[in-house]
Amino acid sequence: NAGVTQTPKFQVLKTGQSMTLQCAQDMNHEYMSWYRQDPGMGLRLIHYSVGAGITDQGEVPNGYNVSRSTTEDFPLRLLSAAPSQTSVYFCASKGQFVHTGELFFGEGSRLTVL
Amino acid sequence: DAKTTQPPSMDCAEGRAANLPCNHSTISGNEYVYWYRQIHSQGPQYIIHGLKNNETNEMASLIITEDRKSSTLILPHATLRDIAVYYCIAPSSGTYKYIFGTGTRLKVLA
């Protein structure tokens, strides 16, 4: 079991470029989500998904797109990167559909936008 | 989500119990309280959760007040490896939004 795998671990972009942060889990979890964490701050929820084909917005969704075509994968797309999106991004997944299980986090993807 | 309030930082002497408070006065009857911690820049790690009763596992104990408006995470013998930011969250049962807030930074003093 690899758990939650995020790629890439580090990425540098120029303003206006696009990219996709990948997140995969091998635990057959229904729930997956993306967070961003700015320096010295807590985690802020970007988007989440409760199953394949279902996504919803979190606290800070602007500038990000997601899709969930399979149970395993939940990619996060930045269509036109801005310096304000410089952050560490964490993907998380959760097994049970009701609120009795914990979130499992990936190791994070550190993104710098110049 | 029930709004949670935590002190921004706390100190604890090594070997002593660390008691980390969390206020969740707007929590609903069926909403659980979860605790996570984040060591340095790693992904957050689950610690414990509870609904009404006190809970204990190999990492910590969770004490929830009878009115469920607050809880305390107890690390019985804090070590330098417990230096982390600790987050208390109370996700709403109908939205599936896990909102983390800013947490409490625990400093363990040798």
JSON list of C-alpha atoms in Angstrom, two decimals:
[
{"chain": "A", "resi": 1, "resn": "ASN", "atom": "CA", "xyz": [0.00, 0.00, 0.00]},
{"chain": "A", "resi": 2, "resn": "ALA", "atom": "CA", "xyz": [1.53, 3.28, -1.12]},
{"chain": "A", "resi": 3, "resn": "GLY", "atom": "CA", "xyz": [-1.27, 5.33, 0.48]},
{"chain": "A", "resi": 4, "resn": "VAL", "atom": "CA", "xyz": [-1.70, 8.80, -1.05]},
{"chain": "A", "resi": 5, "resn": "THR", "atom": "CA", "xyz": [0.88, 9.66, -3.70]},
{"chain": "A", "resi": 6, "resn": "GLN", "atom": "CA", "xyz": [1.41, 13.18, -4.98]},
{"chain": "A", "resi": 7, "resn": "THR", "atom": "CA", "xyz": [3.47, 14.21, -7.99]},
{"chain": "A", "resi": 8, "resn": "PRO", "atom": "CA", "xyz": [5.50, 16.25, -8.57]},
{"chain": "A", "resi": 9, "resn": "LYS", "atom": "CA", "xyz": [7.03, 17.02, -5.17]},
{"chain": "A", "resi": 10, "resn": "PHE", "atom": "CA", "xyz": [8.50, 20.29, -6.42]},
{"chain": "A", "resi": 11, "resn": "GLN", "atom": "CA", "xyz": [7.55, 22.51, -9.36]},
{"chain": "A", "resi": 12, "resn": "VAL", "atom": "CA", "xyz": [8.50, 25.99, -10.54]},
{"chain": "A", "resi": 13, "resn": "LEU", "atom": "CA", "xyz": [6.19, 27.77, -12.98]},
{"chain": "A", "resi": 14, "resn": "LYS", "atom": "CA", "xyz": [6.14, 31.12, -14.69]},
{"chain": "A", "resi": 15, "resn": "THR", "atom": "CA", "xyz": [3.10, 33.34, -14.39]},
{"chain": "A", "resi": 16, "resn": "GLY", "atom": "CA", "xyz": [0.45, 32.28, -16.90]},
{"chain": "A", "resi": 17, "resn": "GLN", "atom": "CA", "xyz": [1.66, 28.72, -17.34]},
{"chain": "A", "resi": 18, "resn": "SER", "atom": "CA", "xyz": [-0.65, 25.81, -16.69]},
{"chain": "A", "resi": 19, "resn": "MET", "atom": "CA", "xyz": [0.04, 22.56, -14.92]},
{"chain": "A", "resi": 20, "resn": "THR", "atom": "CA", "xyz": [-1.60, 19.62, -13.18]},
{"chain": "A", "resi": 21, "resn": "LEU", "atom": "CA", "xyz": [-0.78, 18.32, -9.75]},
{"chain": "A", "resi": 22, "resn": "GLN", "atom": "CA", "xyz": [-1.43, 14.60, -9.60]},
{"chain": "A", "resi": 23, "resn": "CYS", "atom": "CA", "xyz": [-2.91, 12.72, -6.65]},
{"chain": "A", "resi": 24, "resn": "ALA", "atom": "CA", "xyz": [-3.46, 8.98, -6.53]},
{"chain": "A", "resi": 25, "resn": "GLN", "atom": "CA", "xyz": [-4.55, 6.67, -3.74]},
{"chain": "A", "resi": 26, "resn": "ASP", "atom": "CA", "xyz": [-4.59, 2.89, -3.65]},
{"chain": "A", "resi": 27, "resn": "MET", "atom": "CA", "xyz": [-6.92, 2.43, -0.68]},
{"chain": "A", "resi": 28, "resn": "ASN", "atom": "CA", "xyz": [-10.19, 2.48, -2.67]},
{"chain": "A", "resi": 29, "resn": "HIS", "atom": "CA", "xyz": [-11.24, 5.63, -0.82]},
{"chain": "A", "resi": 30, "resn": "GLU", "atom": "CA", "xyz": [-14.38, 7.40, -1.95]},
{"chain": "A", "resi": 31, "resn": "TYR", "atom": "CA", "xyz": [-13.47, 10.82, -0.57]},
{"chain": "A", "resi": 32, "resn": "MET", "atom": "CA", "xyz": [-10.55, 12.87, -1.86]},
{"chain": "A", "resi": 33, "resn": "SER", "atom": "CA", "xyz": [-9.62, 16.51, -1.39]},
{"chain": "A", "resi": 34, "resn": "TRP", "atom": "CA", "xyz": [-7.01, 19.17, -2.10]},
{"chain": "A", "resi": 35, "resn": "TYR", "atom": "CA", "xyz": [-5.62, 21.72, 0.36]},
{"chain": "A", "resi": 36, "resn": "ARG", "atom": "CA", "xyz": [-3.14, 24.52, 0.06]},
{"chain": "A", "resi": 37, "resn": "GLN", "atom": "CA", "xyz": [-0.89, 25.74, 2.84]},
{"chain": "A", "resi": 38, "resn": "ASP", "atom": "CA", "xyz": [0.84, 29.08, 2.63]},
{"chain": "A", "resi": 39, "resn": "PRO", "atom": "CA", "xyz": [3.94, 29.74, 4.79]},
{"chain": "A", "resi": 40, "resn": "GLY", "atom": "CA", "xyz": [3.08, 29.90, 8.49]},
{"chain": "A", "resi": 41, "resn": "MET", "atom": "CA", "xyz": [-0.60, 29.32, 7.81]},
{"chain": "A", "resi": 42, "resn": "GLY", "atom": "CA", "xyz": [-3.08, 26.52, 8.27]},
{"chain": "A", "resi": 43, "resn": "LEU", "atom": "CA", "xyz": [-4.55, 24.33, 5.54]},
{"chain": "A", "resi": 44, "resn": "ARG", "atom": "CA", "xyz": [-7.28, 25.73, 3.31]},
{"chain": "A", "resi": 45, "resn": "LEU", "atom": "CA", "xyz": [-9.63, 23.44, 1.40]},
{"chain": "A", "resi": 46, "resn": "ILE", "atom": "CA", "xyz": [-9.61, 23.99, -2.38]},
{"chain": "A", "resi": 47, "resn": "HIS", "atom": "CA", "xyz": [-11.87, 21.28, -3.82]},
{"chain": "A", "resi": 48, "resn": "TYR", "atom": "CA", "xyz": [-13.14, 17.92, -2.73]},
{"chain": "A", "resi": 49, "resn": "SER", "atom": "CA", "xyz": [-14.84, 14.86, -4.20]},
{"chain": "A", "resi": 50, "resn": "VAL", "atom": "CA", "xyz": [-17.11, 12.28, -2.58]},
{"chain": "A", "resi": 51, "resn": "GLY", "atom": "CA", "xyz": [-16.82, 9.80, -5.44]},
{"chain": "A", "resi": 52, "resn": "ALA", "atom": "CA", "xyz": [-16.06, 9.36, -9.13]},
{"chain": "A", "resi": 53, "resn": "GLY", "atom": "CA", "xyz": [-17.85, 11.99, -11.19]},
{"chain": "A", "resi": 54, "resn": "ILE", "atom": "CA", "xyz": [-18.67, 14.18, -8.18]},
{"chain": "A", "resi": 55, "resn": "THR", "atom": "CA", "xyz": [-16.70, 17.27, -7.16]},
{"chain": "A", "resi": 56, "resn": "ASP", "atom": "CA", "xyz": [-17.45, 20.35, -5.10]},
{"chain": "A", "resi": 57, "resn": "GLN", "atom": "CA", "xyz": [-15.80, 23.59, -4.06]},
{"chain": "A", "resi": 58, "resn": "GLY", "atom": "CA", "xyz": [-14.02, 24.20, -0.80]},
{"chain": "A", "resi": 59, "resn": "GLU", "atom": "CA", "xyz": [-12.92, 27.46, 0.82]},
{"chain": "A", "resi": 60, "resn": "VAL", "atom": "CA", "xyz": [-10.59, 28.75, -1.92]},
{"chain": "A", "resi": 61, "resn": "PRO", "atom": "CA", "xyz": [-11.57, 27.21, -5.29]},
{"chain": "A", "resi": 62, "resn": "ASN", "atom": "CA", "xyz": [-10.81, 30.14, -7.60]},
{"chain": "A", "resi": 63, "resn": "GLY", "atom": "CA", "xyz": [-8.02, 29.50, -10.09]},
{"chain": "A", "resi": 64, "resn": "TYR", "atom": "CA", "xyz": [-8.21, 25.72, -9.74]},
{"chain": "A", "resi": 65, "resn": "ASN", "atom": "CA", "xyz": [-10.10, 22.98, -11.59]},
{"chain": "A", "resi": 66, "resn": "VAL", "atom": "CA", "xyz": [-10.60, 19.36, -10.60]},
{"chain": "A", "resi": 67, "resn": "SER", "atom": "CA", "xyz": [-12.17, 16.26, -12.05]},
{"chain": "A", "resi": 68, "resn": "ARG", "atom": "CA", "xyz": [-12.70, 12.75, -10.71]},
{"chain": "A", "resi": 69, "resn": "SER", "atom": "CA", "xyz": [-12.97, 10.21, -13.50]},
{"chain": "A", "resi": 70, "resn": "THR", "atom": "CA", "xyz": [-11.75, 7.28, -11.39]},
{"chain": "A", "resi": 71, "resn": "THR", "atom": "CA", "xyz": [-11.85, 6.39, -7.70]},
{"chain": "A", "resi": 72, "resn": "GLU", "atom": "CA", "xyz": [-8.04, 6.36, -7.55]},
{"chain": "A", "resi": 73, "resn": "ASP", "atom": "CA", "xyz": [-7.13, 9.72, -9.07]},
{"chain": "A", "resi": 74, "resn": "PHE", "atom": "CA", "xyz": [-7.99, 13.34, -8.26]},
{"chain": "A", "resi": 75, "resn": "PRO", "atom": "CA", "xyz": [-5.86, 15.79, -10.30]},
{"chain": "A", "resi": 76, "resn": "LEU", "atom": "CA", "xyz": [-5.72, 19.51, -9.52]},
{"chain": "A", "resi": 77, "resn": "ARG", "atom": "CA", "xyz": [-5.31, 21.82, -12.51]},
{"chain": "A", "resi": 78, "resn": "LEU", "atom": "CA", "xyz": [-3.96, 25.35, -12.51]},
{"chain": "A", "resi": 79, "resn": "LEU", "atom": "CA", "xyz": [-5.09, 26.89, -15.79]},
{"chain": "A", "resi": 80, "resn": "SER", "atom": "CA", "xyz": [-3.08, 30.13, -15.59]},
{"chain": "A", "resi": 81, "resn": "ALA", "atom": "CA", "xyz": [-0.68, 30.18, -12.67]},
{"chain": "A", "resi": 82, "resn": "ALA", "atom": "CA", "xyz": [-0.29, 33.33, -10.58]},
{"chain": "A", "resi": 83, "resn": "PRO", "atom": "CA", "xyz": [2.31, 34.19, -7.92]},
{"chain": "A", "resi": 84, "resn": "SER", "atom": "CA", "xyz": [-0.49, 34.08, -5.33]},
{"chain": "A", "resi": 85, "resn": "GLN", "atom": "CA", "xyz": [-0.74, 30.33, -5.98]},
{"chain": "A", "resi": 86, "resn": "THR", "atom": "CA", "xyz": [2.77, 29.76, -4.64]},
{"chain": "A", "resi": 87, "resn": "SER", "atom": "CA", "xyz": [2.10, 27.31, -1.84]},
{"chain": "A", "resi": 88, "resn": "VAL", "atom": "CA", "xyz": [2.41, 23.74, -0.63]},
{"chain": "A", "resi": 89, "resn": "TYR", "atom": "CA", "xyz": [-0.45, 21.58, -1.86]},
{"chain": "A", "resi": 90, "resn": "PHE", "atom": "CA", "xyz": [-1.69, 18.54, 0.02]},
{"chain": "A", "resi": 91, "resn": "CYS", "atom": "CA", "xyz": [-3.99, 15.84, -1.25]},
{"chain": "A", "resi": 92, "resn": "ALA", "atom": "CA", "xyz": [-6.02, 13.78, 1.21]},
{"chain": "A", "resi": 93, "resn": "SER", "atom": "CA", "xyz": [-8.35, 10.81, 1.03]},
{"chain": "A", "resi": 94, "resn": "LYS", "atom": "CA", "xyz": [-10.80, 9.14, 3.36]},
{"chain": "A", "resi": 95, "resn": "GLY", "atom": "CA", "xyz": [-12.34, 5.72, 3.28]},
{"chain": "A", "resi": 96, "resn": "GLN", "atom": "CA", "xyz": [-15.70, 5.79, 4.93]},
{"chain": "A", "resi": 97, "resn": "PHE", "atom": "CA", "xyz": [-18.44, 7.91, 3.49]},
{"chain": "A", "resi": 98, "resn": "VAL", "atom": "CA", "xyz": [-19.80, 8.95, 6.87]},
{"chain": "A", "resi": 99, "resn": "HIS", "atom": "CA", "xyz": [-17.87, 10.99, 9.41]},
{"chain": "A", "resi": 100, "resn": "THR", "atom": "CA", "xyz": [-16.21, 8.21, 11.34]},
{"chain": "A", "resi": 101, "resn": "GLY", "atom": "CA", "xyz": [-12.88, 7.83, 9.58]},
{"chain": "A", "resi": 102, "resn": "GLU", "atom": "CA", "xyz": [-9.71, 9.81, 9.34]},
{"chain": "A", "resi": 103, "resn": "LEU", "atom": "CA", "xyz": [-8.10, 11.65, 6.46]},
{"chain": "A", "resi": 104, "resn": "PHE", "atom": "CA", "xyz": [-4.89, 10.26, 4.98]},
{"chain": "A", "resi": 105, "resn": "PHE", "atom": "CA", "xyz": [-2.56, 12.89, 3.55]},
{"chain": "A", "resi": 106, "resn": "GLY", "atom": "CA", "xyz": [0.08, 12.83, 0.87]},
{"chain": "A", "resi": 107, "resn": "GLU", "atom": "CA", "xyz": [3.56, 14.28, 1.41]},
{"chain": "A", "resi": 108, "resn": "GLY", "atom": "CA", "xyz": [2.74, 17.51, -0.40]},
{"chain": "A", "resi": 109, "resn": "SER", "atom": "CA", "xyz": [3.69, 19.26, -3.62]},
{"chain": "A", "resi": 110, "resn": "ARG", "atom": "CA", "xyz": [5.65, 22.49, -3.30]},
{"chain": "A", "resi": 111, "resn": "LEU", "atom": "CA", "xyz": [4.76, 24.94, -6.08]},
{"chain": "A", "resi": 112, "resn": "THR", "atom": "CA", "xyz": [6.54, 28.21, -6.80]},
{"chain": "A", "resi": 113, "resn": "VAL", "atom": "CA", "xyz": [5.09, 30.64, -9.36]},
{"chain": "A", "resi": 114, "resn": "LEU", "atom": "CA", "xyz": [7.49, 33.31, -10.56]},
{"chain": "B", "resi": 1, "resn": "ASP", "atom": "CA", "xyz": [-18.51, 22.85, 9.93]},
{"chain": "B", "resi": 2, "resn": "ALA", "atom": "CA", "xyz": [-18.64, 23.79, 13.55]},
{"chain": "B", "resi": 3, "resn": "LYS", "atom": "CA", "xyz": [-16.21, 26.68, 14.03]},
{"chain": "B", "resi": 4, "resn": "THR", "atom": "CA", "xyz": [-13.27, 25.66, 16.20]},
{"chain": "B", "resi": 5, "resn": "THR", "atom": "CA", "xyz": [-11.04, 27.98, 18.21]},
{"chain": "B", "resi": 6, "resn": "GLN", "atom": "CA", "xyz": [-7.57, 27.04, 19.42]},
{"chain": "B", "resi": 7, "resn": "PRO", "atom": "CA", "xyz": [-4.78, 29.02, 21.09]},
{"chain": "B", "resi": 8, "resn": "PRO", "atom": "CA", "xyz": [-2.06, 29.86, 18.54]},
{"chain": "B", "resi": 9, "resn": "SER", "atom": "CA", "xyz": [0.74, 28.36, 20.62]},
{"chain": "B", "resi": 10, "resn": "MET", "atom": "CA", "xyz": [1.48, 26.47, 23.84]},
{"chain": "B", "resi": 11, "resn": "ASP", "atom": "CA", "xyz": [4.59, 25.42, 25.71]},
{"chain": "B", "resi": 12, "resn": "CYS", "atom": "CA", "xyz": [5.11, 22.14, 27.56]},
{"chain": "B", "resi": 13, "resn": "ALA", "atom": "CA", "xyz": [8.07, 20.75, 29.48]},
{"chain": "B", "resi": 14, "resn": "GLU", "atom": "CA", "xyz": [9.50, 17.53, 28.14]},
{"chain": "B", "resi": 15, "resn": "GLY", "atom": "CA", "xyz": [8.07, 14.52, 29.97]},
{"chain": "B", "resi": 16, "resn": "ARG", "atom": "CA", "xyz": [5.05, 16.41, 31.24]},
{"chain": "B", "resi": 17, "resn": "ALA", "atom": "CA", "xyz": [1.51, 16.12, 29.94]},
{"chain": "B", "resi": 18, "resn": "ALA", "atom": "CA", "xyz": [0.53, 18.50, 27.15]},
{"chain": "B", "resi": 19, "resn": "ASN", "atom": "CA", "xyz": [-3.11, 19.60, 27.35]},
{"chain": "B", "resi": 20, "resn": "LEU", "atom": "CA", "xyz": [-4.31, 21.22, 24.14]},
{"chain": "B", "resi": 21, "resn": "PRO", "atom": "CA", "xyz": [-7.74, 22.89, 24.29]},
{"chain": "B", "resi": 22, "resn": "CYS", "atom": "CA", "xyz": [-10.27, 23.40, 21.52]},
{"chain": "B", "resi": 23, "resn": "ASN", "atom": "CA", "xyz": [-13.52, 25.31, 21.63]},
{"chain": "B", "resi": 24, "resn": "HIS", "atom": "CA", "xyz": [-16.33, 24.13, 19.33]},
{"chain": "B", "resi": 25, "resn": "SER", "atom": "CA", "xyz": [-19.37, 25.78, 20.87]},
{"chain": "B", "resi": 26, "resn": "THR", "atom": "CA", "xyz": [-21.49, 25.53, 17.68]},
{"chain": "B", "resi": 27, "resn": "ILE", "atom": "CA", "xyz": [-21.04, 21.80, 17.24]},
{"chain": "B", "resi": 28, "resn": "SER", "atom": "CA", "xyz": [-24.13, 19.77, 16.39]},
{"chain": "B", "resi": 29, "resn": "GLY", "atom": "CA", "xyz": [-25.18, 16.60, 18.14]},
{"chain": "B", "resi": 30, "resn": "ASN", "atom": "CA", "xyz": [-23.91, 14.21, 15.48]},
{"chain": "B", "resi": 31, "resn": "GLU", "atom": "CA", "xyz": [-20.67, 15.96, 14.56]},
{"chain": "B", "resi": 32, "resn": "TYR", "atom": "CA", "xyz": [-17.43, 14.32, 15.58]},
{"chain": "B", "resi": 33, "resn": "VAL", "atom": "CA", "xyz": [-14.35, 16.12, 16.84]},
{"chain": "B", "resi": 34, "resn": "TYR", "atom": "CA", "xyz": [-11.10, 15.15, 15.12]},
{"chain": "B", "resi": 35, "resn": "TRP", "atom": "CA", "xyz": [-7.53, 15.96, 16.04]},
{"chain": "B", "resi": 36, "resn": "TYR", "atom": "CA", "xyz": [-4.60, 15.98, 13.63]},
{"chain": "B", "resi": 37, "resn": "ARG", "atom": "CA", "xyz": [-1.03, 17.13, 13.91]},
{"chain": "B", "resi": 38, "resn": "GLN", "atom": "CA", "xyz": [1.46, 18.41, 11.36]},
{"chain": "B", "resi": 39, "resn": "ILE", "atom": "CA", "xyz": [5.14, 17.93, 12.04]},
{"chain": "B", "resi": 40, "resn": "HIS", "atom": "CA", "xyz": [7.26, 20.51, 10.21]},
{"chain": "B", "resi": 41, "resn": "SER", "atom": "CA", "xyz": [6.14, 20.54, 6.56]},
{"chain": "B", "resi": 42, "resn": "GLN", "atom": "CA", "xyz": [4.80, 16.99, 6.40]},
{"chain": "B", "resi": 43, "resn": "GLY", "atom": "CA", "xyz": [1.20, 16.11, 5.60]},
{"chain": "B", "resi": 44, "resn": "PRO", "atom": "CA", "xyz": [-1.07, 16.20, 8.66]},
{"chain": "B", "resi": 45, "resn": "GLN", "atom": "CA", "xyz": [-1.37, 12.99, 10.65]},
{"chain": "B", "resi": 46, "resn": "TYR", "atom": "CA", "xyz": [-4.54, 11.74, 12.30]},
{"chain": "B", "resi": 47, "resn": "ILE", "atom": "CA", "xyz": [-4.38, 11.44, 16.08]},
{"chain": "B", "resi": 48, "resn": "ILE", "atom": "CA", "xyz": [-7.80, 10.67, 17.52]},
{"chain": "B", "resi": 49, "resn": "HIS", "atom": "CA", "xyz": [-11.51, 11.49, 17.23]},
{"chain": "B", "resi": 50, "resn": "GLY", "atom": "CA", "xyz": [-14.61, 11.31, 19.40]},
{"chain": "B", "resi": 51, "resn": "LEU", "atom": "CA", "xyz": [-18.30, 12.10, 19.59]},
{"chain": "B", "resi": 52, "resn": "LYS", "atom": "CA", "xyz": [-19.40, 12.20, 23.23]},
{"chain": "B", "resi": 53, "resn": "ASN", "atom": "CA", "xyz": [-17.29, 9.90, 25.32]},
{"chain": "B", "resi": 54, "resn": "ASN", "atom": "CA", "xyz": [-13.66, 10.31, 26.23]},
{"chain": "B", "resi": 55, "resn": "GLU", "atom": "CA", "xyz": [-11.34, 8.39, 23.95]},
{"chain": "B", "resi": 56, "resn": "THR", "atom": "CA", "xyz": [-7.81, 7.03, 24.33]},
{"chain": "B", "resi": 57, "resn": "ASN", "atom": "CA", "xyz": [-5.40, 5.42, 21.91]},
{"chain": "B", "resi": 58, "resn": "GLU", "atom": "CA", "xyz": [-1.68, 4.79, 21.78]},
{"chain": "B", "resi": 59, "resn": "MET", "atom": "CA", "xyz": [-0.95, 8.39, 20.86]},
{"chain": "B", "resi": 60, "resn": "ALA", "atom": "CA", "xyz": [-3.24, 10.49, 23.03]},
{"chain": "B", "resi": 61, "resn": "SER", "atom": "CA", "xyz": [-6.42, 10.94, 25.02]},
{"chain": "B", "resi": 62, "resn": "LEU", "atom": "CA", "xyz": [-9.39, 13.07, 24.05]},
{"chain": "B", "resi": 63, "resn": "ILE", "atom": "CA", "xyz": [-11.59, 14.60, 26.71]},
{"chain": "B", "resi": 64, "resn": "ILE", "atom": "CA", "xyz": [-14.91, 16.05, 25.49]},
{"chain": "B", "resi": 65, "resn": "THR", "atom": "CA", "xyz": [-17.01, 18.14, 27.87]},
{"chain": "B", "resi": 66, "resn": "GLU", "atom": "CA", "xyz": [-20.50, 16.93, 28.65]},
{"chain": "B", "resi": 67, "resn": "ASP", "atom": "CA", "xyz": [-22.08, 19.80, 26.70]},
{"chain": "B", "resi": 68, "resn": "ARG", "atom": "CA", "xyz": [-19.69, 19.02, 23.81]},
{"chain": "B", "resi": 69, "resn": "LYS", "atom": "CA", "xyz": [-18.74, 22.68, 23.44]},
{"chain": "B", "resi": 70, "resn": "SER", "atom": "CA", "xyz": [-15.06, 22.05, 24.01]},
{"chain": "B", "resi": 71, "resn": "SER", "atom": "CA", "xyz": [-12.47, 19.30, 24.09]},
{"chain": "B", "resi": 72, "resn": "THR", "atom": "CA", "xyz": [-8.89, 18.74, 25.23]},
{"chain": "B", "resi": 73, "resn": "LEU", "atom": "CA", "xyz": [-6.25, 16.65, 23.57]},
{"chain": "B", "resi": 74, "resn": "ILE", "atom": "CA", "xyz": [-3.83, 15.18, 26.08]},
{"chain": "B", "resi": 75, "resn": "LEU", "atom": "CA", "xyz": [-0.36, 13.95, 25.19]},
{"chain": "B", "resi": 76, "resn": "PRO", "atom": "CA", "xyz": [0.55, 12.16, 28.43]},
{"chain": "B", "resi": 77, "resn": "HIS", "atom": "CA", "xyz": [4.35, 12.50, 28.26]},
{"chain": "B", "resi": 78, "resn": "ALA", "atom": "CA", "xyz": [5.40, 15.09, 25.71]},
{"chain": "B", "resi": 79, "resn": "THR", "atom": "CA", "xyz": [8.71, 14.57, 23.92]},
{"chain": "B", "resi": 80, "resn": "LEU", "atom": "CA", "xyz": [10.63, 16.59, 21.37]},
{"chain": "B", "resi": 81, "resn": "ARG", "atom": "CA", "xyz": [9.03, 14.40, 18.70]},
{"chain": "B", "resi": 82, "resn": "ASP", "atom": "CA", "xyz": [5.65, 15.90, 19.64]},
{"chain": "B", "resi": 83, "resn": "ILE", "atom": "CA", "xyz": [6.69, 19.37, 18.46]},
{"chain": "B", "resi": 84, "resn": "ALA", "atom": "CA", "xyz": [4.05, 20.11, 15.81]},
{"chain": "B", "resi": 85, "resn": "VAL", "atom": "CA", "xyz": [0.99, 22.13, 14.93]},
{"chain": "B", "resi": 86, "resn": "TYR", "atom": "CA", "xyz": [-2.14, 20.48, 16.32]},
{"chain": "B", "resi": 87, "resn": "TYR", "atom": "CA", "xyz": [-5.47, 20.94, 14.56]},
{"chain": "B", "resi": 88, "resn": "CYS", "atom": "CA", "xyz": [-8.92, 20.37, 16.00]},
{"chain": "B", "resi": 89, "resn": "ILE", "atom": "CA", "xyz": [-11.74, 20.06, 13.45]},
{"chain": "B", "resi": 90, "resn": "ALA", "atom": "CA", "xyz": [-15.45, 19.31, 13.65]},
{"chain": "B", "resi": 91, "resn": "PRO", "atom": "CA", "xyz": [-16.71, 18.58, 10.13]},
{"chain": "B", "resi": 92, "resn": "SER", "atom": "CA", "xyz": [-20.37, 19.07, 9.37]},
{"chain": "B", "resi": 93, "resn": "SER", "atom": "CA", "xyz": [-22.10, 15.78, 8.69]},
{"chain": "B", "resi": 94, "resn": "GLY", "atom": "CA", "xyz": [-23.91, 17.10, 5.63]},
{"chain": "B", "resi": 95, "resn": "THR", "atom": "CA", "xyz": [-21.15, 18.91, 3.73]},
{"chain": "B", "resi": 96, "resn": "TYR", "atom": "CA", "xyz": [-18.00, 16.73, 3.89]},
{"chain": "B", "resi": 97, "resn": "LYS", "atom": "CA", "xyz": [-15.88, 19.85, 4.15]},
{"chain": "B", "resi": 98, "resn": "TYR", "atom": "CA", "xyz": [-12.95, 19.28, 6.50]},
{"chain": "B", "resi": 99, "resn": "ILE", "atom": "CA", "xyz": [-11.90, 22.82, 7.48]},
{"chain": "B", "resi": 100, "resn": "PHE", "atom": "CA", "xyz": [-8.62, 22.92, 9.38]},
{"chain": "B", "resi": 101, "resn": "GLY", "atom": "CA", "xyz": [-8.09, 26.45, 10.66]},
{"chain": "B", "resi": 102, "resn": "THR", "atom": "CA", "xyz": [-4.70, 27.59, 11.99]},
{"chain": "B", "resi": 103, "resn": "GLY", "atom": "CA", "xyz": [-4.19, 25.12, 14.87]},
{"chain": "B", "resi": 104, "resn": "THR", "atom": "CA", "xyz": [-1.97, 25.29, 17.99]},
{"chain": "B", "resi": 105, "resn": "ARG", "atom": "CA", "xyz": [1.79, 25.23, 17.68]},
{"chain": "B", "resi": 106, "resn": "LEU", "atom": "CA", "xyz": [3.12, 23.07, 20.52]},
{"chain": "B", "resi": 107, "resn": "LYS", "atom": "CA", "xyz": [6.63, 23.77, 21.75]},
{"chain": "B", "resi": 108, "resn": "VAL", "atom": "CA", "xyz": [8.23, 21.11, 23.95]},
{"chain": "B", "resi": 109, "resn": "LEU", "atom": "CA", "xyz": [10.98, 22.49, 26.16]},
{"chain": "B", "resi": 110, "resn": "ALA", "atom": "CA", "xyz": [13.89, 20.20, 27.03]}
]
